[in-house]
Every structure is written in C-alpha cells, then in structure tokens.
Coordinates of C-alpha atoms in Angstrom, one line a residue:
X213 CA 22.5 85.9 -5.4
X214 CA 22.8 83.2 -8.1
X215 CA 21.2 83.9 -11.5
X216 CA 18.7 81.1 -11.1
X217 CA 17.5 82.5 -7.7
X218 CA 17.1 86.0 -9.2
X219 CA 15.2 84.6 -12.2
X220 CA 12.9 82.6 -9.9
X221 CA 12.3 85.7 -7.7
X222 CA 11.2 87.6 -10.8
X223 CA 8.9 84.8 -11.8
X224 CA 7.0 85.2 -8.4
X225 CA 7.0 89.0 -8.4
X226 CA 3.4 89.2 -9.8
X227 CA 2.2 87.1 -6.9
X228 CA 3.8 89.4 -4.3
X229 CA 2.2 92.4 -6.0
X230 CA -1.2 90.7 -5.9
X231 CA -0.8 90.1 -2.1
X232 CA 0.2 93.7 -1.4
X233 CA -2.8 95.0 -3.4
X234 CA -5.2 92.5 -1.6
X235 CA -4.0 93.6 1.9
X236 CA -4.3 97.3 0.9
X237 CA -7.9 96.7 -0.2
X238 CA -8.7 94.8 3.0
X239 CA -7.2 97.7 5.1
X240 CA -9.2 100.3 3.2
X241 CA -12.4 98.3 3.3
X242 CA -13.2 99.1 6.9
X243 CA -12.5 102.8 6.4
X244 CA -14.9 103.5 3.6
X245 CA -16.3 107.0 4.5
X246 CA -17.4 106.0 8.0
X247 CA -18.1 109.1 10.1
X248 CA -16.5 109.0 13.5
X249 CA -18.4 111.2 16.0
X250 CA -18.4 112.1 19.7
X251 CA -20.9 111.7 22.5
X252 CA -22.7 115.0 21.8
X253 CA -23.0 114.5 18.1
X254 CA -24.3 110.9 18.8
X255 CA -27.2 112.3 20.9
X256 CA -28.0 114.9 18.2
X257 CA -28.2 112.1 15.5
X258 CA -30.4 109.9 17.7
X259 CA -32.7 112.8 18.5
X260 CA -33.0 114.5 15.1
X261 CA -32.0 112.0 12.3
X262 CA -33.9 109.1 10.9
X263 CA -31.9 106.0 11.9
X264 CA -31.8 102.9 9.6
X265 CA -29.8 100.6 11.9
X266 CA -27.8 100.7 15.2
X267 CA -25.6 98.5 17.2
X268 CA -24.1 98.8 20.7
X269 CA -21.0 96.8 21.4
X270 CA -19.7 96.8 25.1
X271 CA -16.1 95.8 25.2
X272 CA -13.9 96.5 28.3
X273 CA -13.7 100.2 29.3
X274 CA -15.5 101.5 26.2
X275 CA -18.6 100.9 24.3
X276 CA -19.0 101.4 20.5
X277 CA -22.2 102.7 19.0
X278 CA -22.4 102.2 15.2
X279 CA -25.1 102.3 12.6
X280 CA -26.5 104.2 9.7
X281 CA -28.9 107.2 9.4
X282 CA -30.6 108.8 6.5
X283 CA -29.7 112.3 5.5
X284 CA -31.9 113.4 2.6
X285 CA -31.6 110.8 -0.1
X286 CA -28.2 109.3 1.1
X287 CA -27.4 106.9 3.8
X288 CA -24.4 107.7 6.0
X289 CA -22.6 105.3 8.4
X290 CA -21.4 106.5 11.8
X291 CA -19.5 105.2 14.7
X292 CA -18.9 106.6 18.2
X293 CA -16.8 105.7 21.2
X294 CA -18.4 106.3 24.7
X295 CA -17.4 105.4 28.2
X296 CA -18.6 102.1 29.4
X297 CA -20.7 103.5 32.2
X298 CA -24.0 101.9 33.2
X299 CA -25.9 105.2 33.2
X300 CA -24.5 106.4 29.9
X301 CA -25.0 103.1 28.1
X302 CA -28.6 102.8 29.5
X303 CA -29.4 106.3 28.4
X304 CA -28.2 105.6 24.8
X305 CA -30.1 102.3 24.8
X306 CA -33.3 103.9 26.0
X307 CA -33.1 106.7 23.3
X308 CA -32.5 104.1 20.6
X309 CA -35.4 101.9 21.7
X310 CA -37.7 104.8 21.6
X311 CA -37.0 105.3 17.9
X312 CA -40.0 103.7 16.2
X313 CA -38.4 103.8 12.7
X314 CA -35.4 101.8 13.8
X315 CA -35.9 98.2 12.7
X316 CA -32.4 96.8 13.1
X317 CA -31.0 97.3 16.7
X318 CA -28.6 94.9 18.3
X319 CA -26.5 94.9 21.4
X320 CA -23.3 92.8 21.8
X321 CA -21.5 92.0 25.0
X322 CA -17.8 91.9 23.9
X323 CA -16.6 91.0 27.3
X324 CA -17.9 87.5 27.0
X325 CA -16.0 86.9 23.7
X326 CA -13.0 84.5 23.7
X327 CA -9.6 86.1 24.1
X328 CA -8.1 83.5 21.7
X329 CA -10.5 84.6 19.0
X330 CA -9.3 88.1 19.4
X331 CA -5.7 87.0 19.1
X332 CA -6.5 84.9 16.1
X333 CA -8.2 87.8 14.3
X334 CA -5.3 90.1 15.1
X335 CA -2.5 87.9 14.1
X336 CA -4.1 86.0 11.2
X337 CA -3.0 88.4 8.4
X338 CA 0.6 88.3 9.7
X339 CA 0.6 84.5 9.8
X340 CA -0.8 84.3 6.3
X341 CA 1.8 86.7 5.0
X342 CA 4.7 84.7 6.4
X343 CA 3.2 81.4 5.2
X344 CA 3.0 82.7 1.6
X345 CA 6.5 84.1 1.7
X346 CA 7.8 80.8 3.1
X347 CA 6.1 78.8 0.3
X348 CA 7.6 81.1 -2.3
X349 CA 11.1 80.7 -0.9
X350 CA 10.7 76.9 -0.7
X351 CA 9.7 76.9 -4.4
X352 CA 12.8 78.9 -5.3
X353 CA 15.2 76.8 -3.3
X354 CA 15.5 73.3 -1.9
X355 CA 12.1 71.6 -2.1
X356 CA 11.0 72.9 -5.5
X357 CA 14.5 72.3 -6.9
X358 CA 14.5 68.7 -5.9
X359 CA 11.1 68.1 -7.4
X360 CA 12.2 69.8 -10.6
X361 CA 15.3 67.6 -10.7
X362 CA 13.1 64.5 -10.3
X363 CA 10.9 65.7 -13.2
X364 CA 14.0 66.2 -15.4
X365 CA 15.1 62.6 -15.1
X366 CA 11.6 61.1 -15.3
X367 CA 10.9 59.2 -18.6
X368 CA 8.7 61.0 -21.1
X369 CA 7.6 57.7 -22.6
X370 CA 3.8 57.5 -23.2
X371 CA 2.2 54.2 -22.2
X372 CA -0.8 52.7 -24.0
X373 CA -2.3 49.7 -22.3
X374 CA -5.2 49.2 -24.8
X375 CA -3.8 49.6 -28.3
X376 CA -6.5 49.7 -31.0
X377 CA -4.2 49.2 -34.0
X378 CA -4.2 45.8 -35.7
X379 CA -2.4 44.2 -38.7
X380 CA -5.5 44.8 -40.7
X381 CA -4.8 48.6 -40.5
X382 CA -1.3 48.0 -41.9
X383 CA -1.6 47.5 -45.6
X384 CA 1.1 47.2 -48.3
X385 CA 3.6 45.6 -45.9
X386 CA 2.8 41.9 -45.9
X387 CA 6.5 40.7 -45.7
X388 CA 7.2 43.2 -42.9
X389 CA 4.2 41.8 -40.9
X390 CA 5.5 38.3 -41.4
X391 CA 8.8 39.3 -39.8
X392 CA 7.2 40.5 -36.6
X393 CA 4.4 37.9 -36.3
X394 CA 6.8 35.5 -34.4
X395 CA 7.4 38.3 -31.9
X396 CA 3.7 38.4 -31.1
X397 CA 3.7 34.6 -30.6
X398 CA 6.7 35.1 -28.2
X399 CA 5.0 37.8 -26.2
X400 CA 1.9 35.7 -25.8
X401 CA 3.6 32.3 -25.2
X402 CA 7.3 32.6 -24.4
X403 CA 7.6 29.1 -23.0
X404 CA 7.5 27.6 -26.5
X405 CA 10.7 29.5 -27.4
X406 CA 12.4 28.7 -24.0
X407 CA 11.7 25.0 -24.5
X408 CA 13.4 25.1 -27.9
X409 CA 16.4 27.1 -26.4
X410 CA 15.6 30.0 -28.8
X411 CA 16.5 33.6 -27.8
X412 CA 14.0 36.0 -29.2
X413 CA 15.6 39.2 -30.6
X414 CA 15.8 42.0 -28.0
X415 CA 15.6 44.8 -30.6
X416 CA 13.9 45.2 -33.9
X417 CA 15.0 48.2 -36.1
X418 CA 12.5 49.4 -38.7
X419 CA 14.2 51.2 -41.5
X420 CA 12.6 52.9 -44.4
X421 CA 11.6 56.3 -46.0
X422 CA 9.3 58.6 -44.1
X423 CA 5.6 57.9 -44.2
X424 CA 5.9 54.1 -44.9
X425 CA 4.1 53.1 -41.7
X426 CA 7.0 52.1 -39.4
X427 CA 5.3 53.6 -36.3
X428 CA 1.9 52.1 -37.3
X429 CA 3.6 48.6 -37.7
X430 CA 5.1 48.8 -34.2
X431 CA 1.8 49.9 -32.7
X432 CA -0.1 47.2 -34.5
X433 CA 2.4 44.6 -33.1
X434 CA 1.6 45.7 -29.6
X435 CA -2.1 45.6 -30.4
X436 CA -2.0 42.1 -31.8
X437 CA 0.0 40.9 -28.8
X438 CA -2.2 42.8 -26.4
X439 CA 0.7 44.1 -24.3
X440 CA 1.5 47.7 -23.0
X441 CA 3.1 49.9 -25.6
X442 CA 5.7 52.5 -24.5
X443 CA 6.2 55.2 -27.2
X444 CA 9.0 57.8 -27.0
X445 CA 11.0 59.9 -29.5
X446 CA 14.7 59.8 -29.6
X447 CA 14.8 63.6 -29.1
X448 CA 12.9 63.2 -25.8
X449 CA 16.1 61.7 -24.2
X450 CA 18.5 64.5 -25.1
X451 CA 18.4 67.4 -22.6
X452 CA 20.4 70.5 -21.8
X453 CA 21.4 69.1 -18.5
X454 CA 24.2 66.4 -18.7
X455 CA 22.9 63.1 -17.2
X456 CA 19.2 63.9 -17.7
X457 CA 18.9 61.7 -20.8
X458 CA 20.7 58.7 -19.1
X459 CA 18.3 59.1 -16.1
X460 CA 15.3 59.0 -18.4
X461 CA 16.6 55.9 -20.1
X462 CA 17.0 54.2 -16.7
X463 CA 13.5 55.3 -15.6
X464 CA 11.9 54.1 -18.8
X465 CA 13.5 50.6 -18.6
X466 CA 12.7 50.3 -14.9
X467 CA 9.0 51.0 -15.5
X468 CA 8.9 48.7 -18.5
X469 CA 10.3 45.8 -16.6
X470 CA 7.6 46.1 -14.0
X471 CA 4.9 45.8 -16.7
X472 CA 6.5 43.0 -18.8
X473 CA 5.7 41.6 -21.3
X474 CA 5.6 45.0 -23.2
X475 CA 7.0 46.8 -26.2
X476 CA 9.2 49.9 -26.0
X477 CA 9.1 51.9 -29.2
X478 CA 11.8 54.6 -29.9
X479 CA 10.9 56.7 -32.9
X480 CA 13.6 58.6 -34.8
X481 CA 16.3 56.7 -32.8
X482 CA 19.0 58.4 -34.9
X483 CA 18.5 61.5 -32.8
X484 CA 20.2 59.7 -29.9
X485 CA 21.9 56.7 -31.5
X486 CA 24.2 58.5 -34.0
X487 CA 27.8 57.4 -34.1
X488 CA 29.8 58.5 -31.1
X489 CA 32.5 61.1 -31.5
X490 CA 31.0 62.3 -34.8
X491 CA 30.4 66.0 -35.2
X492 CA 32.2 69.2 -35.9
X493 CA 34.4 70.2 -33.0
X494 CA 33.9 66.9 -31.1
X495 CA 31.0 64.9 -29.9
X496 CA 27.9 65.7 -27.8
X497 CA 28.6 64.6 -24.2
X498 CA 24.9 64.5 -23.2
X499 CA 23.8 62.5 -26.3
X500 CA 26.7 60.1 -26.0
X501 CA 26.1 59.4 -22.3
X502 CA 22.4 58.8 -23.2
X503 CA 23.5 56.3 -25.9
X504 CA 25.9 54.6 -23.5
X505 CA 23.1 54.2 -21.0
X506 CA 20.8 52.8 -23.7
X507 CA 23.4 50.2 -24.6
X508 CA 23.8 49.2 -21.0
X509 CA 20.1 48.9 -20.4
X510 CA 19.7 46.7 -23.5
X511 CA 22.5 44.4 -22.3
X512 CA 20.9 44.3 -18.8
X513 CA 17.7 42.8 -20.2
X514 CA 17.7 39.1 -19.6
X515 CA 17.1 36.7 -22.5
X516 CA 13.3 36.2 -22.9
X517 CA 12.5 38.7 -20.2
X518 CA 9.4 39.9 -22.0
X519 CA 10.7 43.4 -22.9
X520 CA 10.9 43.9 -26.6
X521 CA 12.5 47.1 -28.1
X522 CA 11.4 48.4 -31.4
X523 CA 12.9 51.5 -33.1
X524 CA 12.4 53.4 -36.3
X525 CA 14.7 55.5 -38.4
X526 CA 15.3 56.5 -42.0
X527 CA 19.0 57.0 -41.5
X528 CA 20.3 53.6 -40.5
X529 CA 23.7 54.5 -42.0
X530 CA 24.5 57.1 -39.3
X531 CA 23.7 54.8 -36.3
X532 CA 26.5 53.7 -34.0
X533 CA 27.8 50.2 -34.8
X534 CA 27.5 49.2 -31.1
X535 CA 23.7 49.7 -31.4
X536 CA 23.3 47.4 -34.3
X537 CA 25.4 44.4 -33.1
X538 CA 23.6 41.1 -32.2
X539 CA 22.2 41.2 -28.6
X540 CA 20.9 44.7 -29.1
X541 CA 19.1 45.4 -32.3
X542 CA 19.4 41.9 -33.7
X543 CA 17.1 42.3 -36.6
X544 CA 16.5 45.0 -39.2
X545 CA 13.2 45.1 -41.1
X546 CA 13.2 47.4 -44.2
X547 CA 9.8 49.0 -44.7
X548 CA 9.9 50.1 -48.3
X549 CA 7.6 52.2 -50.4
X550 CA 4.6 50.1 -51.5
X551 CA 4.1 48.7 -55.0
X552 CA 0.9 49.0 -57.0
X553 CA -0.9 46.2 -55.1
X554 CA 0.3 47.6 -51.8
X555 CA -0.9 51.1 -52.7
X556 CA -4.3 49.7 -53.6
X557 CA -4.6 47.9 -50.3
X558 CA -3.5 51.1 -48.4
X559 CA -6.2 53.1 -50.3
X560 CA -8.8 50.6 -49.3
X561 CA -7.8 50.9 -45.6
X562 CA -8.0 54.7 -45.6
X563 CA -11.2 54.7 -47.7
X564 CA -13.2 52.9 -44.9
X565 CA -14.6 56.1 -43.5
X566 CA -14.8 57.9 -46.8
X567 CA -17.9 58.2 -49.0
X568 CA -16.5 57.3 -52.4
X569 CA -18.8 57.2 -55.4
X570 CA -19.7 53.8 -56.9
X571 CA -17.6 52.9 -59.9
X572 CA -14.5 54.7 -58.7
X573 CA -11.6 52.4 -59.1
X574 CA -9.0 52.6 -56.4
X575 CA -6.8 50.3 -58.6
X576 CA -6.5 53.1 -61.2
X577 CA -5.6 55.6 -58.4
X578 CA -2.9 53.2 -57.2
X579 CA -1.6 52.9 -60.8
X580 CA -1.3 56.6 -61.1
X581 CA 0.7 57.1 -57.8
X582 CA 4.0 55.3 -58.2
X583 CA 6.5 56.3 -55.5
X584 CA 3.7 57.4 -53.1
X585 CA 4.1 56.3 -49.4
X586 CA 1.2 55.3 -47.2
X587 CA 1.1 58.8 -45.7
X588 CA 0.9 60.3 -49.2
X589 CA -2.0 58.1 -50.1
X590 CA -3.9 58.9 -46.9
X591 CA -3.3 62.6 -47.7
X592 CA -4.7 62.1 -51.3
X593 CA -8.0 60.7 -49.9
X594 CA -8.2 63.4 -47.3
X595 CA -7.6 66.1 -49.9
X596 CA -10.3 64.6 -52.1
X597 CA -12.7 64.5 -49.2
X598 CA -12.0 68.2 -48.5
X599 CA -12.5 69.1 -52.2
X600 CA -15.8 67.2 -52.2
X601 CA -17.0 69.1 -49.2
X602 CA -15.9 72.4 -50.8
X603 CA -18.0 71.6 -53.9
X604 CA -21.0 70.5 -51.7
X605 CA -21.0 67.0 -53.1
X606 CA -22.2 64.0 -51.2
X607 CA -19.6 61.6 -52.6
X608 CA -16.0 61.6 -53.6
X609 CA -15.7 61.2 -57.4
X610 CA -12.8 60.6 -59.7
X611 CA -12.6 64.3 -60.4
X612 CA -11.7 65.1 -56.7
X613 CA -9.3 62.2 -56.6
X614 CA -7.5 63.4 -59.7
X615 CA -7.2 66.9 -58.4
X616 CA -6.0 65.6 -55.0
X617 CA -3.2 63.7 -56.7
X618 CA -2.1 66.8 -58.5
X619 CA -2.3 68.9 -55.3
X620 CA -0.1 66.3 -53.4
X621 CA 2.5 66.2 -56.2
X622 CA 2.7 69.8 -57.3
X623 CA 0.4 71.9 -55.0
X624 CA -2.9 73.6 -55.7
X625 CA -3.7 75.0 -59.1
X626 CA -3.1 78.8 -59.5
X627 CA -5.9 79.9 -61.8
X628 CA -5.2 83.5 -61.0
X629 CA -1.8 83.3 -62.7
X630 CA -2.5 84.0 -66.3
X631 CA -0.2 83.6 -69.4
X632 CA -0.1 85.9 -72.3
X633 CA -0.4 84.3 -75.7
X634 CA 3.3 83.9 -76.3
X635 CA 3.9 82.3 -72.8
X636 CA 1.0 80.0 -73.2
X637 CA 2.3 78.8 -76.6
X638 CA 5.8 78.2 -75.2
X639 CA 4.5 76.2 -72.2
X640 CA 2.2 74.2 -74.4
X641 CA 5.0 73.2 -76.8
X642 CA 7.4 72.5 -73.9
X643 CA 4.9 70.0 -72.3
X644 CA 4.0 68.6 -75.7
X645 CA 7.7 67.8 -76.3
X646 CA 7.8 65.6 -73.2
X647 CA 4.6 63.8 -74.4
X648 CA 6.0 63.1 -77.9
X649 CA 9.1 61.5 -76.4
X650 CA 6.9 59.3 -74.1
X651 CA 4.7 58.2 -77.0
X652 CA 7.4 57.4 -79.5
X653 CA 10.5 56.3 -77.5
X654 CA 10.6 52.7 -76.4
X655 CA 11.3 52.2 -72.6
X656 CA 10.5 55.9 -71.9
X657 CA 8.0 56.7 -69.2
X658 CA 4.5 57.1 -70.6
X659 CA 2.4 60.3 -70.3
X660 CA -0.7 59.9 -68.2
X661 CA -1.7 63.5 -68.0
X662 CA -0.6 66.9 -69.4
X663 CA -1.6 70.3 -68.1
X664 CA -0.4 73.8 -68.6
X665 CA -2.3 75.1 -65.5
X666 CA 0.4 76.5 -63.1
X667 CA 0.9 74.6 -59.9
X668 CA 3.5 75.6 -57.3
X669 CA 6.6 77.0 -59.1
X670 CA 5.9 75.0 -62.3
X671 CA 4.1 76.5 -65.3
X672 CA 2.8 73.1 -66.2
X673 CA 3.7 69.5 -65.8
X674 CA 3.5 66.0 -67.3
X675 CA 2.4 63.0 -65.2
X676 CA 4.9 60.4 -66.4
X677 CA 4.6 56.8 -65.4
X678 CA 6.5 53.6 -66.3
X679 CA 4.5 51.0 -68.2
X680 CA 5.4 48.5 -65.5
X681 CA 6.9 49.0 -62.1
X682 CA 10.2 47.2 -61.7
X683 CA 12.7 46.9 -58.8
X684 CA 15.7 47.6 -61.1
X685 CA 16.4 49.9 -64.1
X686 CA 18.6 49.2 -67.1
X687 CA 20.9 51.6 -68.8
X688 CA 18.6 52.0 -71.7
X689 CA 15.7 52.9 -69.4
X690 CA 17.8 55.5 -67.7
X691 CA 18.9 56.9 -71.1
X692 CA 15.2 57.0 -72.2
X693 CA 14.3 58.8 -69.0
X694 CA 17.0 61.5 -69.6
X695 CA 15.7 61.8 -73.2
X696 CA 12.2 62.3 -72.0
X697 CA 13.3 65.0 -69.6
X698 CA 15.1 66.9 -72.4
X699 CA 12.0 66.7 -74.7
X700 CA 10.6 70.0 -73.5
X701 CA 13.9 71.9 -74.1
X702 CA 14.2 70.2 -77.5
X703 CA 10.7 71.3 -78.6
X704 CA 11.4 74.9 -77.6
X705 CA 14.6 74.9 -79.8
X706 CA 12.9 73.3 -82.8
X707 CA 9.5 75.2 -82.8
X708 CA 10.3 78.6 -81.2
X709 CA 14.0 78.8 -82.2
X710 CA 14.6 79.9 -78.6
X711 CA 14.9 78.5 -75.1
X712 CA 13.4 79.4 -71.7
X713 CA 13.9 78.9 -68.0
X714 CA 11.1 76.4 -67.9
X715 CA 13.5 73.5 -68.4
X716 CA 15.5 74.2 -65.3
X717 CA 14.1 71.3 -63.2
X718 CA 14.3 68.9 -66.2
X719 CA 18.0 69.7 -66.8
X720 CA 18.7 69.3 -63.1
X721 CA 17.1 65.9 -62.9
X722 CA 18.7 64.7 -66.2
X723 CA 22.2 65.8 -65.0
X724 CA 21.7 63.9 -61.6
X725 CA 20.7 60.7 -63.5
X726 CA 23.7 61.0 -65.8
X727 CA 26.2 61.7 -63.0
X728 CA 24.7 58.8 -61.0
X729 CA 25.2 56.5 -64.0
X730 CA 28.9 57.5 -64.3
X731 CA 30.2 57.8 -60.7
X732 CA 27.9 55.3 -58.9
X733 CA 26.5 52.7 -61.2
X734 CA 29.4 52.2 -63.6
X735 CA 27.2 52.7 -66.7
X736 CA 29.8 54.6 -68.8
X737 CA 33.0 54.1 -70.8
X738 CA 34.9 54.6 -67.6
X739 CA 34.0 51.0 -66.7
X740 CA 32.3 49.3 -63.7
X741 CA 33.9 51.5 -61.1
X742 CA 32.2 53.4 -58.3
X743 CA 33.9 56.7 -57.8
X744 CA 31.5 58.3 -55.3
X745 CA 28.5 57.6 -53.2
X746 CA 25.8 60.1 -54.0
X747 CA 22.5 58.4 -53.1
X748 CA 22.6 59.1 -49.4
X749 CA 22.6 62.4 -47.5
X750 CA 25.9 63.8 -46.1
X751 CA 26.6 63.1 -42.4
X752 CA 28.9 65.9 -41.2
X753 CA 30.5 63.9 -38.5
X754 CA 31.7 61.2 -41.0
X755 CA 31.7 62.8 -44.4
X756 CA 32.9 66.3 -43.7
X757 CA 36.5 66.8 -44.9
X758 CA 36.6 63.5 -46.8
X759 CA 38.6 64.0 -49.9
X760 CA 37.7 62.8 -53.4
X761 CA 38.3 59.1 -54.1
X762 CA 39.6 59.8 -57.6
X763 CA 42.2 62.0 -59.2
X764 CA 41.7 65.3 -61.1
X765 CA 42.3 63.4 -64.4
X766 CA 39.5 61.0 -63.6
X767 CA 37.3 64.0 -62.5
X768 CA 37.7 65.5 -66.0
X769 CA 36.8 62.2 -67.6
X770 CA 33.7 62.0 -65.4
X771 CA 32.6 65.4 -66.5
X772 CA 33.1 64.4 -70.1
X773 CA 31.1 61.2 -69.8
X774 CA 28.2 63.1 -68.1
X775 CA 28.2 65.7 -70.9
X776 CA 28.4 62.9 -73.6
X777 CA 25.3 61.1 -72.1
X778 CA 23.3 64.4 -71.9
X779 CA 24.3 65.5 -75.4
X780 CA 23.5 62.1 -77.0
X781 CA 20.1 62.1 -75.3
X782 CA 19.5 65.7 -76.4
X783 CA 20.2 64.9 -80.0
X784 CA 17.9 61.8 -79.8
X785 CA 15.1 63.9 -78.4
X786 CA 15.5 66.5 -81.1
X787 CA 15.4 63.8 -83.8
X788 CA 12.2 62.2 -82.3
X789 CA 10.4 65.5 -82.1
X790 CA 11.5 66.5 -85.7
X791 CA 10.2 63.1 -87.1
X792 CA 6.9 63.6 -85.2
X793 CA 6.3 67.3 -85.7
X794 CA 2.7 66.9 -86.7
X795 CA 1.9 65.0 -83.5
X796 CA 3.7 67.7 -81.5
X797 CA 1.6 70.5 -83.1
X798 CA -1.7 68.6 -82.5
X799 CA -0.9 68.1 -78.7
X800 CA 0.2 71.7 -78.3
X801 CA -2.9 73.1 -80.1
X802 CA -5.2 71.1 -77.8
X803 CA -3.3 72.2 -74.7
X804 CA -3.6 75.8 -75.8
X805 CA -7.4 75.3 -76.3
X806 CA -8.3 73.2 -73.2
X807 CA -5.2 73.4 -71.0
X808 CA -5.4 69.7 -69.9
X809 CA -5.2 66.4 -71.7
X810 CA -6.1 63.0 -70.0
X811 CA -4.5 59.7 -70.7
X812 CA -7.3 58.6 -73.0
X813 CA -7.0 61.7 -75.1
X814 CA -3.3 61.3 -75.4
X815 CA -3.7 57.7 -76.5
X816 CA -6.2 58.8 -79.2
X817 CA -3.7 61.4 -80.5
X818 CA -0.9 58.7 -80.6
X819 CA -3.2 56.4 -82.6
X820 CA -4.1 59.2 -85.0
X821 CA -7.8 59.2 -83.9
X822 CA -10.0 62.2 -82.9
X823 CA -9.2 63.4 -79.4
X824 CA -12.8 62.6 -78.2
X825 CA -13.0 59.2 -79.9
X826 CA -14.6 56.4 -77.8
X827 CA -14.2 52.9 -79.2
X828 CA -17.7 51.4 -79.6
X829 CA -16.4 47.8 -79.4
X830 CA -15.3 48.4 -75.8
X831 CA -18.7 49.8 -74.9
X832 CA -20.4 46.7 -76.4
X833 CA -18.1 44.3 -74.6
X834 CA -18.6 46.1 -71.3
X835 CA -22.4 45.9 -71.7
X836 CA -22.1 42.2 -72.3
X837 CA -20.0 41.8 -69.1
X838 CA -22.6 43.7 -67.1
X839 CA -25.4 41.5 -68.4
X840 CA -23.5 38.4 -67.6
X841 CA -22.9 39.6 -64.1
X842 CA -26.6 40.4 -63.6
X843 CA -27.5 36.9 -64.9

C-alpha cells in the first residue's frame, strides 16, 4: 500500500472506532437485564406479581408477551415466547385483562406488518456500514484526491469588491499618490487613453522600506477607482508540489479577467520573482516555473484590458530582470520614509479615533521621530493610548506620547534593574559625554532627551536629532556624527580614567559610518573610488562566492583610513569634553539626581541658566498671542 494511502487510513481510524462502539452499544441496548421466561413462569408472574405494563405481539407461529412487573421497590422487565394458539393466547389475554392495576396493555398483530419493513429493519445496519466504508475509501482514493488536486491549484487571492480605503487615509506620500492617480482615471474611463493611442502601464512596482504604506497605497487606489481588489502574497504561489504555483497564477488571472476592470496586488513579490537560477546548489524549479507562468500571464494581458497589476517589495535588487522590463512592470514607484511634514500628516490620520488632550502638538511629535515609518507612528499612538488606559486617564497627554516614542525605539523602561552608585555615575557621565558633543560641536546631532533609565539592552540613551532634515549628508556631518558617538567613551576615559562595555553599540555604529565613507562614498584619501557595496543585504544566489574587488594592498589602506577617521574623531571628542568639563559635570550630576533631562533643560544648561529656568518674555508673548486670537 502506498504511504499516502496508509497515512489516509490512519487519519480515518478514529471514525471507524466510533462506528464499532456505536454498533456495540446498539446491540447491547436491547439486552439490558431483560428476564426471558417460559410459559409456566409467565402464568406465575401474571397471577402473583403486580404488573406495570404488558404487550402481546402475535407474529407467525409464536406470540411474544413482554412487559414490566414490580418486585419490591424495583421494576423488572420480562419477555416470554408462547405458541401462537388461539386458546393459549386468549387465556393469557383474559388473565391480563383481569389485572386491575395494569394500566398499559396493548396487543399487536405482527402478521399484518409489511414484509419489506422487516427486511429494511434487518438489513439497515449492514447497508449503513457498507455506505460509510465506501465513503471513507472514496475520500482516500480517487474522488477526494481529485478535489484535493483542484484545491491545490486554486488561487488563494482574496477579493474585495467594496474597498473602504481612500487617498485621505494615505498620508505622507503625496508624490506617490500623484503617480497612481492617472491609473484611477484609466480604470474609470479607459476610452480617453485609447483615443490618444496611449498604453497604460500593465504593472506598477511599489518599492520602499517596510511599514511605509505600500499595501495601503495599492488598496486606496482600488478604493478610489471603485474596482475589485485581488490581494495575494508572493509566498502563496510557491507550493511543495511542482506546478501548483503556476496553476494558481493561471487561476488568479482567469478570475481577474472575468471581473475587469480590477487590480491584482501581489505583496512581497520577491518571494516568487527572485532572479532565476540564483541559489546555492541550483535554482528552485517550482518557484521558477511559477515566475515563468507569471511572466506569460502578464504578456497575455491585452493592452488596456482593464487588469492592472500592482506589487510591493523592499528588495527590488533581487528581482528577475525579465519581470522589470517594459510591458510587465513598466513603472516603479519608490515609497520612501516620510519627512517631518509627512510624519505630522500620518499622525493626524491615525489620531482620528484617539482622544488626545488639547494643546498636544503632533508637530512636535513628528519632529522628534526622524526615520520613523508610517507603521512606527501608528504604533506610537497605539502605545500611548494603551499607556493612558493603564493610568486610568481620559485623554492621551504628552507624557504618554513621550513614553511611547521611547518604548518604540528602545523598549519599555526596566525600573526593576537598579544600578549601584559606581555604575550610575559611569552611565551618567557616558550619556553626558554624548550631550556635550551635541551642544558644542557644529553640525553634530543635537540632544533632545537624555536618560539613564535602562531600556532593552541599553543602560541609558540619548535621543539625538539633526537640526534640519536633509536628503544628503556631507563629509563634515558624518565626521561630526562619529565624534558624537565617541563622546561617551571619551567622557569615561577623561573622568573615570577607565572604560566600560557601554560604548559597544557606539563604536559599532561609528566604525560602520567610517568604513562606508572609505569603501562606498569615496570620502577618504584613497580618492573617489567605490571599493565595495555595503548598503544592501547579501543575496546568496548572486553575492555568495564573489571575490573582493580590490587587492590586499588596498585592503590594508582601507583599514588604515578607517582607523584614521576614528582616531581623529576620538581625539576631537576628548578635546571638546576637556574644554567643557564644567558643563559635563553639571549634566552628569543632574542625571544622577533625576535620571532624565528634557530638551528644555539641556538648552538651559547649554546657555548657563538654571535647569528649571523659564523665560518670562516667552510667556508674555504667548499671552499676547492668545488675547489676539480671542479678539
């Protein structure tokens, strides 16, 4: 017997056991302690015992007398077989009719019952048994197997005919929305494009980091165009069985063409669209066949047929070139991380159903969250709402939002982890070293918050933000960033005359920036030469086994340049901290005392003012503005 058949038989074994138990119970049901007696004993029971019920059934050559009698406090059932003789039957009937306490007495003439009914009752259990066994065998063999095969090649795409998402729900991506607006016009009025002889793109590839809203943008496009939206993941096509993925692609496109105009959205298309023949030990036949079928189906869509394909990925560099050529995915739309205005717009969208306290500025939250994606910002507001509920507050305040940002970046605070006095002083001076560099070094990231409360694996952290968000960074800005990262280690060396493991992450990030400057950006004495690509992840099928693009001599020079950049930045950090030792001590003392410093408190320290100083002029001007608004 094949393995699949044996495995299927074991799967149905519990059902067979249930059937055996059921028939056993039915067989024993009729035999539950019924007393079978003869003619003489029957007469004795009728004459001496108190009968509860009795029944005479005349059937052929015999008659069956059954019933119940009371013996003491118990009721006992009985049954007796007697000869079907008129005198004998009449005698028993007369004696039973004479029993005054007998309330339930019936007679049945079985000779008038249908012969077919008897046969049905006799053979019904056998017929049912064979029917169930036949059904089980069918499931394990031909019929069930065919249905299972049909289910394997059936598309797993989920269809939405009434998409609720709109462009108003997609914030921080104005340019991206402009790129797809013409697709909406095409889906609603294709004749305008046909009259001009224009061919609308068959495929739109959305590329960008995770959480930037690629899926939401595709869904909003379908919602604005009011067309069916087919959503499927790239991993849904790849199956263990060769040919199943190709069958699913065919089925999906066949269904979509019947409901055109429509949008097919393939999320994480790199799961099925990676370069063919790439991989250790050869390619994946099933995945490559699926990709081939996808390419064929995209070619088979007539121009302006009303079927638009949208896909999303964050690894466009690993996609097969045949997938990206014109006629398939004609257009690539890059969905980038939002800027400050975009983050503020995203926060406003996700704050619609949140109870946020009056006076809470979402613009300040957007300014404090550079590098956050739309998903990160939604998580910040959700965490703030959870914290507000935990504290039994009716509104979300700036306190909860501030804590939510910290939790998103570094994890929840670990108040149970306590420092001894020596560790607390070390962490305070380490974080104060970062702050002094940010205050006194031009082009360095400014410190928005300092805390020595442990979060995650970090004993404390600085929230560093650039003064102004830019799309490019200069060499001096990168050097200043490295210097700021080394500020903590430099403060440990100067104040404590020792070093700790707390600078591990700082040194790692500083080294990465320095090496990127040398081998990728050409910002060193080695000249404007790119020696290696380091910004993207390794793709084994393409990058495994690739040798270095430079000689051993150049490798030594690269290491020397990286070390030189780090050492010069380190010496600069030590000099700045030495020149501003008093400022370092003030920040460290306040951290030891209150564990956290806000941006306003840091600015007061930088200006030489008391840490809790509030400028009265600002308060007066603010009051005047409020009066003007009221008037």
